[in-house]
Coordinates of C-alpha atoms in Angstrom, one line a residue:
X1 CA -58.5 -5.8 -45.4
X2 CA -61.3 -3.6 -46.5
X3 CA -60.8 0.1 -46.8
X4 CA -63.3 0.8 -44.1
X5 CA -61.4 -1.3 -41.7
X6 CA -58.2 0.3 -42.7
X7 CA -59.8 3.7 -42.2
X8 CA -61.1 2.6 -38.8
X9 CA -57.8 1.1 -37.9
X10 CA -56.0 4.3 -39.1
X11 CA -58.2 6.3 -36.8
X12 CA -57.2 4.0 -33.9
X13 CA -53.5 4.4 -34.5
X14 CA -53.5 8.1 -35.5
X15 CA -52.9 9.6 -32.1
X16 CA -49.5 7.9 -31.9
X17 CA -48.2 9.6 -35.1
X18 CA -45.3 12.0 -34.3
X19 CA -46.1 15.8 -34.9
X20 CA -43.1 16.2 -37.2
X21 CA -44.6 13.7 -39.7
X22 CA -47.4 16.2 -40.4
X23 CA -45.0 18.3 -42.3
X24 CA -43.7 15.5 -44.4
X25 CA -45.3 13.8 -47.3
X26 CA -48.1 11.5 -46.2
X27 CA -47.0 8.6 -48.1
X28 CA -43.6 8.5 -46.5
X29 CA -45.2 8.7 -43.1
X30 CA -47.6 5.8 -43.9
X31 CA -44.7 3.7 -45.1
X32 CA -42.9 4.1 -41.8
X33 CA -45.9 3.3 -39.8
X34 CA -47.3 0.6 -42.0
X35 CA -44.6 -0.9 -44.1
X36 CA -46.9 -3.7 -45.4
X37 CA -49.2 -1.2 -47.1
X38 CA -46.6 1.3 -48.3
X39 CA -47.6 0.9 -51.9
X40 CA -51.1 2.0 -51.2
X41 CA -51.0 5.5 -49.7
X42 CA -54.3 6.6 -48.6
X43 CA -54.8 10.4 -47.7
X44 CA -57.2 11.7 -45.2
X45 CA -58.8 15.0 -46.3
X46 CA -58.4 16.4 -42.8
X47 CA -54.7 15.6 -42.9
X48 CA -54.3 17.2 -46.2
X49 CA -56.2 20.3 -45.0
X50 CA -53.9 20.4 -42.0
X51 CA -50.8 20.1 -44.2
X52 CA -52.1 22.8 -46.5
X53 CA -52.9 25.0 -43.5
X54 CA -49.3 24.5 -42.1
X55 CA -47.8 25.2 -45.5
X56 CA -50.0 28.3 -45.9
X57 CA -48.9 29.4 -42.4
X58 CA -45.3 28.8 -43.3
X59 CA -45.6 30.7 -46.5
X60 CA -47.5 33.5 -44.8
X61 CA -44.8 33.5 -42.1
X62 CA -42.1 33.5 -44.6
X63 CA -43.8 36.3 -46.5
X64 CA -44.4 38.2 -43.3
X65 CA -40.8 37.8 -42.3
X66 CA -39.6 38.7 -45.7
X67 CA -41.8 41.7 -45.8
X68 CA -40.7 42.7 -42.3
X69 CA -37.0 42.3 -43.3
X70 CA -37.6 44.3 -46.4
X71 CA -39.3 47.1 -44.4
X72 CA -36.5 47.0 -41.9
X73 CA -34.0 47.3 -44.7
X74 CA -36.0 50.1 -46.4
X75 CA -36.2 51.9 -43.0
X76 CA -32.5 51.5 -42.5
X77 CA -31.8 52.8 -46.0
X78 CA -34.2 55.7 -45.5
X79 CA -32.6 56.6 -42.1
X80 CA -29.2 56.3 -43.6
X81 CA -30.2 58.7 -46.4
X82 CA -31.7 61.1 -43.8
X83 CA -28.5 60.9 -41.8
X84 CA -26.4 61.6 -44.9
X85 CA -28.7 64.5 -45.8
X86 CA -28.5 65.9 -42.3
X87 CA -24.7 65.6 -42.4
X88 CA -24.5 67.2 -45.8
X89 CA -26.8 70.0 -44.7
X90 CA -24.8 70.6 -41.5
X91 CA -21.6 70.7 -43.4
X92 CA -23.0 73.1 -45.9
X93 CA -24.3 75.4 -43.2
X94 CA -20.9 75.3 -41.5
X95 CA -19.2 76.1 -44.8
X96 CA -21.6 79.0 -45.4
X97 CA -21.1 80.2 -41.8
X98 CA -17.3 80.1 -42.2
X99 CA -17.5 81.9 -45.5
X100 CA -19.6 84.7 -43.9
X101 CA -17.2 84.9 -40.9
X102 CA -14.2 85.2 -43.2
X103 CA -15.9 87.8 -45.3
X104 CA -16.8 89.8 -42.2
X105 CA -13.3 89.5 -40.8
X106 CA -11.8 90.8 -44.0
X107 CA -14.3 93.7 -44.2
X108 CA -13.5 94.6 -40.6
X109 CA -9.8 94.4 -41.2
X110 CA -10.3 96.7 -44.2
X111 CA -12.4 99.1 -42.2
X112 CA -9.8 99.2 -39.4
X113 CA -7.0 99.9 -41.9
X114 CA -8.8 102.4 -44.1
X115 CA -11.7 103.9 -42.1
X116 CA -11.3 107.6 -41.3
X117 CA -12.1 108.2 -37.6
X118 CA -14.5 110.9 -36.5
X119 CA -11.7 112.7 -34.7
X120 CA -9.6 113.3 -37.9
X121 CA -10.4 117.0 -38.1
X122 CA -9.2 117.6 -34.6
X123 CA -6.1 115.6 -35.3
X124 CA -5.3 117.7 -38.4
X125 CA -5.8 120.8 -36.3
X126 CA -3.1 119.6 -33.9
X127 CA -0.8 118.9 -36.8
X128 CA -0.8 122.6 -37.7
X129 CA 0.4 123.8 -34.3
X130 CA 3.7 124.9 -35.9
X131 CA 1.8 127.7 -37.6
X132 CA 0.4 128.9 -34.3
X133 CA 3.9 128.9 -32.7
X134 CA 5.3 130.9 -35.6
X135 CA 2.6 133.5 -35.3
X136 CA 3.2 133.8 -31.5
X137 CA 6.9 134.2 -32.1
X138 CA 6.2 137.0 -34.6
X139 CA 3.9 138.7 -32.2
X140 CA 6.6 138.7 -29.5
X141 CA 8.9 140.8 -31.7
X142 CA 6.2 143.5 -31.8
X143 CA 6.2 143.7 -28.0
X144 CA 9.7 145.2 -27.6
X145 CA 9.9 149.0 -27.4
X146 CA 9.0 150.5 -30.8
X147 CA 8.0 147.1 -32.0
X148 CA 4.6 148.3 -33.2
X149 CA 2.3 146.0 -31.2
X150 CA -1.0 147.8 -30.4
X151 CA -1.5 149.5 -27.0
X152 CA -4.9 151.0 -26.1
X153 CA -3.6 152.9 -23.1
X154 CA -1.9 156.1 -24.3
X155 CA 0.1 156.6 -21.1
X156 CA 1.5 153.0 -21.2
X157 CA 2.3 153.4 -24.9
X158 CA 4.3 156.5 -24.1
X159 CA 6.2 154.8 -21.3
X160 CA 7.1 151.8 -23.5
X161 CA 7.8 153.4 -26.9
X162 CA 9.3 156.8 -26.2
X163 CA 13.0 157.2 -25.6
X164 CA 14.3 156.7 -22.0
X165 CA 13.9 159.6 -19.5
X166 CA 15.7 160.3 -16.3
X167 CA 15.1 158.0 -13.4
X168 CA 13.1 160.7 -11.6
X169 CA 10.8 161.3 -14.6
X170 CA 10.4 157.6 -15.1
X171 CA 9.3 157.1 -11.5
X172 CA 6.8 160.0 -11.7
X173 CA 5.4 158.5 -14.9
X174 CA 5.0 155.1 -13.3
X175 CA 3.1 156.7 -10.4
X176 CA 0.7 158.5 -12.7
X177 CA 0.0 155.2 -14.5
X178 CA -0.5 153.4 -11.3
X179 CA -3.4 155.6 -10.3
X180 CA -5.7 153.3 -12.4
X181 CA -4.3 150.1 -10.7
X182 CA -4.3 151.0 -7.0
X183 CA -4.9 148.0 -4.7
X184 CA -6.0 147.7 -1.0
X185 CA -2.4 148.1 0.2
X186 CA -1.9 151.3 -1.7
X187 CA -5.2 152.7 -0.5
X188 CA -4.4 151.9 3.1
X189 CA -1.1 153.8 2.8
X190 CA -2.0 156.8 0.8
X191 CA -5.6 156.4 -0.4
X192 CA -7.5 159.5 -1.4
X193 CA -4.4 161.2 -2.8
X194 CA -3.6 161.9 -6.5
X195 CA -1.4 158.8 -6.4
X196 CA -4.3 156.5 -5.3
X197 CA -7.7 158.1 -5.6
X198 CA -9.6 154.8 -5.2
X199 CA -9.0 151.1 -5.4
X200 CA -9.2 149.7 -8.9
X201 CA -12.4 147.6 -9.2
X202 CA -11.1 145.5 -12.1
X203 CA -7.3 145.2 -12.0
X204 CA -6.0 146.1 -8.5
X205 CA -2.1 146.1 -8.4
X206 CA -2.0 144.9 -12.0
X207 CA 1.1 146.9 -13.0
X208 CA 3.2 145.5 -10.1
X209 CA 2.0 141.9 -9.7
X210 CA 3.8 139.0 -11.4
X211 CA 0.5 137.1 -11.8
X212 CA -0.4 139.8 -14.4
X213 CA 2.1 138.0 -16.6
X214 CA 1.2 134.5 -15.6
X215 CA -2.6 134.5 -15.4
X216 CA -3.7 137.9 -16.7
X217 CA -4.7 141.0 -14.7
X218 CA -8.1 141.1 -13.0
X219 CA -9.8 141.1 -9.6
X220 CA -8.4 139.4 -6.6
X221 CA -8.9 135.6 -6.6
X222 CA -9.8 135.5 -10.3
X223 CA -9.5 132.4 -12.4
X224 CA -6.5 132.2 -14.7
X225 CA -6.9 133.5 -18.2
X226 CA -5.1 131.8 -21.0
X227 CA -6.1 134.4 -23.7
X228 CA -5.6 138.0 -22.7
X229 CA -7.7 141.0 -23.5
X230 CA -6.1 144.1 -24.9
X231 CA -6.3 145.8 -21.5
X232 CA -4.7 142.8 -19.9
X233 CA -1.9 142.9 -22.5
X234 CA -1.4 146.6 -21.9
X235 CA -0.9 146.3 -18.2
X236 CA 1.3 143.2 -18.6
X237 CA 3.6 145.2 -20.7
X238 CA 3.6 148.0 -18.1
X239 CA 4.7 145.4 -15.6
X240 CA 7.7 144.6 -17.8
X241 CA 8.4 148.3 -18.0
X242 CA 8.4 148.6 -14.2
X243 CA 10.3 145.4 -13.4
X244 CA 12.9 145.1 -16.2
X245 CA 13.0 148.1 -18.4
X246 CA 12.9 150.9 -15.8
X247 CA 15.1 153.8 -16.6
X248 CA 18.8 153.9 -15.6
X249 CA 19.4 157.1 -17.5
X250 CA 17.9 159.3 -20.1
X251 CA 18.6 159.2 -23.8
X252 CA 21.0 161.7 -25.3
X253 CA 20.1 164.4 -27.7
X254 CA 21.6 164.3 -31.2
X255 CA 24.0 167.2 -30.4
X256 CA 25.3 165.3 -27.4
X257 CA 26.1 162.0 -29.1
X258 CA 28.9 163.5 -31.2
X259 CA 31.1 164.3 -28.2
X260 CA 33.6 161.7 -26.9
X261 CA 31.6 161.3 -23.7
X262 CA 28.4 161.0 -25.7
X263 CA 29.9 158.3 -27.8
X264 CA 30.8 156.3 -24.7
X265 CA 27.3 156.9 -23.2
X266 CA 25.7 155.5 -26.3
X267 CA 27.9 152.4 -26.2
X268 CA 27.2 151.8 -22.5
X269 CA 23.4 152.1 -23.2
X270 CA 23.7 149.6 -26.0
X271 CA 25.5 147.2 -23.7
X272 CA 22.8 147.7 -21.0
X273 CA 20.0 147.2 -23.5
X274 CA 21.5 143.9 -24.7
X275 CA 21.3 142.5 -21.3
X276 CA 17.8 143.9 -20.6
X277 CA 16.5 142.4 -23.9
X278 CA 17.4 138.9 -22.6
X279 CA 16.0 139.7 -19.2
X280 CA 12.6 140.8 -20.7
X281 CA 12.4 138.1 -23.3
X282 CA 10.7 135.4 -21.1
X283 CA 8.0 137.8 -20.0
X284 CA 7.4 139.2 -23.5
X285 CA 7.2 135.7 -24.8
X286 CA 4.6 134.8 -22.2
X287 CA 2.5 137.8 -23.2
X288 CA 2.8 137.0 -26.9
X289 CA 1.7 133.4 -26.3
X290 CA -1.3 134.8 -24.3
X291 CA -2.6 137.1 -27.2
X292 CA -5.4 136.0 -29.5
X293 CA -3.6 134.2 -32.3
X294 CA -5.2 134.4 -35.8
X295 CA -3.5 131.2 -36.9
X296 CA -5.7 129.3 -34.5
X297 CA -9.0 130.4 -36.2
X298 CA -9.0 128.0 -39.2
X299 CA -7.7 125.2 -37.0
X300 CA -10.4 125.6 -34.4
X301 CA -13.1 125.7 -37.1
X302 CA -11.9 122.4 -38.5
X303 CA -11.3 120.8 -35.1
X304 CA -14.8 121.7 -33.8
X305 CA -16.5 119.5 -36.5
X306 CA -15.4 116.6 -34.3
X307 CA -18.1 115.9 -31.7
X308 CA -15.7 115.1 -28.8
X309 CA -13.4 118.1 -29.5
X310 CA -16.5 120.4 -29.8
X311 CA -17.9 119.2 -26.5
X312 CA -14.5 119.9 -24.7
X313 CA -14.3 123.3 -26.4
X314 CA -17.7 124.3 -25.1
X315 CA -16.6 123.2 -21.6
X316 CA -13.2 124.9 -21.2
X317 CA -12.8 127.6 -23.9
X318 CA -12.6 131.2 -22.5
X319 CA -15.4 133.6 -23.3
X320 CA -12.8 135.7 -25.2
X321 CA -11.9 132.7 -27.4
X322 CA -15.5 131.9 -28.1
X323 CA -16.4 135.5 -29.0
X324 CA -13.4 136.0 -31.3
X325 CA -13.3 132.4 -32.7
X326 CA -9.6 132.2 -32.0
X327 CA -7.3 131.4 -29.0
X328 CA -3.9 132.3 -27.8
X329 CA -1.1 129.8 -28.2
X330 CA -1.3 128.9 -24.5
X331 CA -5.0 128.2 -24.7
X332 CA -4.7 126.3 -27.9
X333 CA -2.0 124.0 -26.4
X334 CA -4.2 123.5 -23.3
X335 CA -7.1 122.6 -25.6
X336 CA -5.0 120.3 -27.7
X337 CA -3.7 118.4 -24.7
X338 CA -7.0 118.5 -22.7
X339 CA -9.3 117.4 -25.5
X340 CA -7.8 114.0 -25.3
X341 CA -6.6 113.5 -21.7
X342 CA -9.1 115.6 -19.7
X343 CA -12.2 114.9 -21.9
X344 CA -14.7 112.1 -21.2
X345 CA -16.0 112.4 -24.8
X346 CA -12.6 111.4 -26.0
X347 CA -12.8 108.2 -24.0
X348 CA -15.7 107.2 -26.2
X349 CA -13.6 107.9 -29.3
X350 CA -10.8 105.8 -27.8
X351 CA -13.1 103.0 -26.9
X352 CA -14.3 102.8 -30.5
X353 CA -10.7 102.5 -31.9
X354 CA -9.0 99.2 -32.6
X355 CA -6.5 97.8 -35.0
X356 CA -4.6 100.4 -37.1
X357 CA -6.6 103.3 -35.8
X358 CA -5.7 102.6 -32.2
X359 CA -2.1 102.2 -33.2
X360 CA -2.2 105.6 -35.0
X361 CA -3.6 107.2 -31.9
X362 CA -0.7 105.8 -29.8
X363 CA 1.7 107.3 -32.3
X364 CA -0.1 110.7 -32.0
X365 CA 0.2 110.5 -28.2
X366 CA 3.9 109.8 -28.5
X367 CA 4.3 112.7 -31.0
X368 CA 2.5 115.1 -28.7
X369 CA 4.8 114.1 -25.8
X370 CA 7.8 114.6 -28.1
X371 CA 6.4 118.0 -29.1
X372 CA 6.0 119.1 -25.4
X373 CA 9.5 117.7 -24.6
X374 CA 10.9 119.8 -27.4
X375 CA 9.2 122.9 -26.1
X376 CA 10.5 122.2 -22.6
X377 CA 14.0 121.8 -24.1
X378 CA 13.7 125.2 -25.8
X379 CA 12.7 126.8 -22.5
X380 CA 15.6 125.2 -20.7
X381 CA 18.0 126.5 -23.3
X382 CA 16.5 130.0 -23.0
X383 CA 16.9 129.9 -19.2
X384 CA 20.5 128.7 -19.6
X385 CA 21.3 131.6 -21.9
X386 CA 19.8 134.1 -19.5
X387 CA 21.7 132.4 -16.7
X388 CA 24.9 132.9 -18.7
X389 CA 24.2 136.7 -18.9
X390 CA 23.8 136.7 -15.1
X391 CA 27.1 135.0 -14.7
X392 CA 28.7 137.4 -17.1
X393 CA 27.4 140.4 -15.1
X394 CA 28.7 138.9 -11.9
X395 CA 32.1 138.3 -13.5
X396 CA 32.2 141.9 -14.7
X397 CA 31.5 143.3 -11.3
X398 CA 34.2 141.1 -9.8
X399 CA 37.0 141.6 -12.3
X400 CA 36.4 145.2 -13.5
X401 CA 38.1 146.8 -10.5
X402 CA 40.9 144.2 -10.5
X403 CA 41.6 144.7 -14.2
X404 CA 41.5 148.5 -13.8
X405 CA 43.9 148.4 -10.9
X406 CA 46.3 146.0 -12.7
X407 CA 46.1 148.1 -15.9
X408 CA 47.3 151.1 -14.0
X409 CA 50.3 149.1 -12.8
X410 CA 51.4 148.3 -16.3
X411 CA 54.7 150.3 -17.1
X412 CA 53.9 153.4 -19.2
X413 CA 50.3 153.5 -18.1
X414 CA 50.8 155.4 -14.8
X415 CA 48.5 158.4 -14.6
X416 CA 46.3 157.2 -17.4

């Protein structure tokens, strides 16, 4: 068979070759189809081209798939590195944030423990209140007759400091002093006379009204004064003279005291004055605590450097305290209590406190309450002692006649 015939015959039988044979070696395929001519493989250029094309396509596909897989792997690796970097960055940021937070916490803790609050000056002023009380107690000793406390009114000074006179002379002296303190009731009764020429414009009834001791003398319906002026102090002492120290008998002359009766008279007067001293003490203490107290001056100067205390001082301090730069004990105590508990500026100070500073403020409040409780205890004890004197006086009035009568019944005492 000639090649041309074989070629023609091959063309006739080519459509029935299976597709999978194209990817195999042509010789193997020819042997299967034409076993008689297996030793003479003949290749068609078109088939070879097709095979090469398929092989090239497979190689290209393989290369493309390999490249795609490589790119996918590379992308996965890059994304993994990005994720790791992101996690590391986030972890570092969190660590830095935690470090800053811990540092701030420790700084704030240190500030709370060791920071000096703006109200420290006012607090140190309160801590020196003992000095103010001592000064007031010392001033009270000067208010007793002959104690040396200043009195601007000469008539009142004579009534308080000179020896006792008769009851009649004492009453006449009181009337003379009262001419400067007539009130509307006096004027309605005997106005226009020497005893009451006119109603006092500034201190009506001051030498006979108890509010002179409590709130200070002044016009009717006046506001209370915590720090007294010199004139208010003078008339308050005259009130004590009229209410407690009024005369029960005149003082003896020197020549009279050496007689037996004079000796007894002096002894009775001493006993009387002992009781009167206790009776006058609460009023004298009230006046002493109402006088300008020099011990408050440096304390106020220090306390007023605190804004909240200074604001409260401007609001409530008396004109007298502002002018003199010092307060009475009563006004100082009112300032000390009020600058915290009646002061809106203090609320801002309190709002800013926390930690140890707030704890210290609670301790100061407790200490202030204890201080006030101690003062109250002292006043209760004082009242109890005065009550004991009243009880003793009552017992003396009851038992003195009984003892005298019984003593006369004792054998050998008849007629004595």
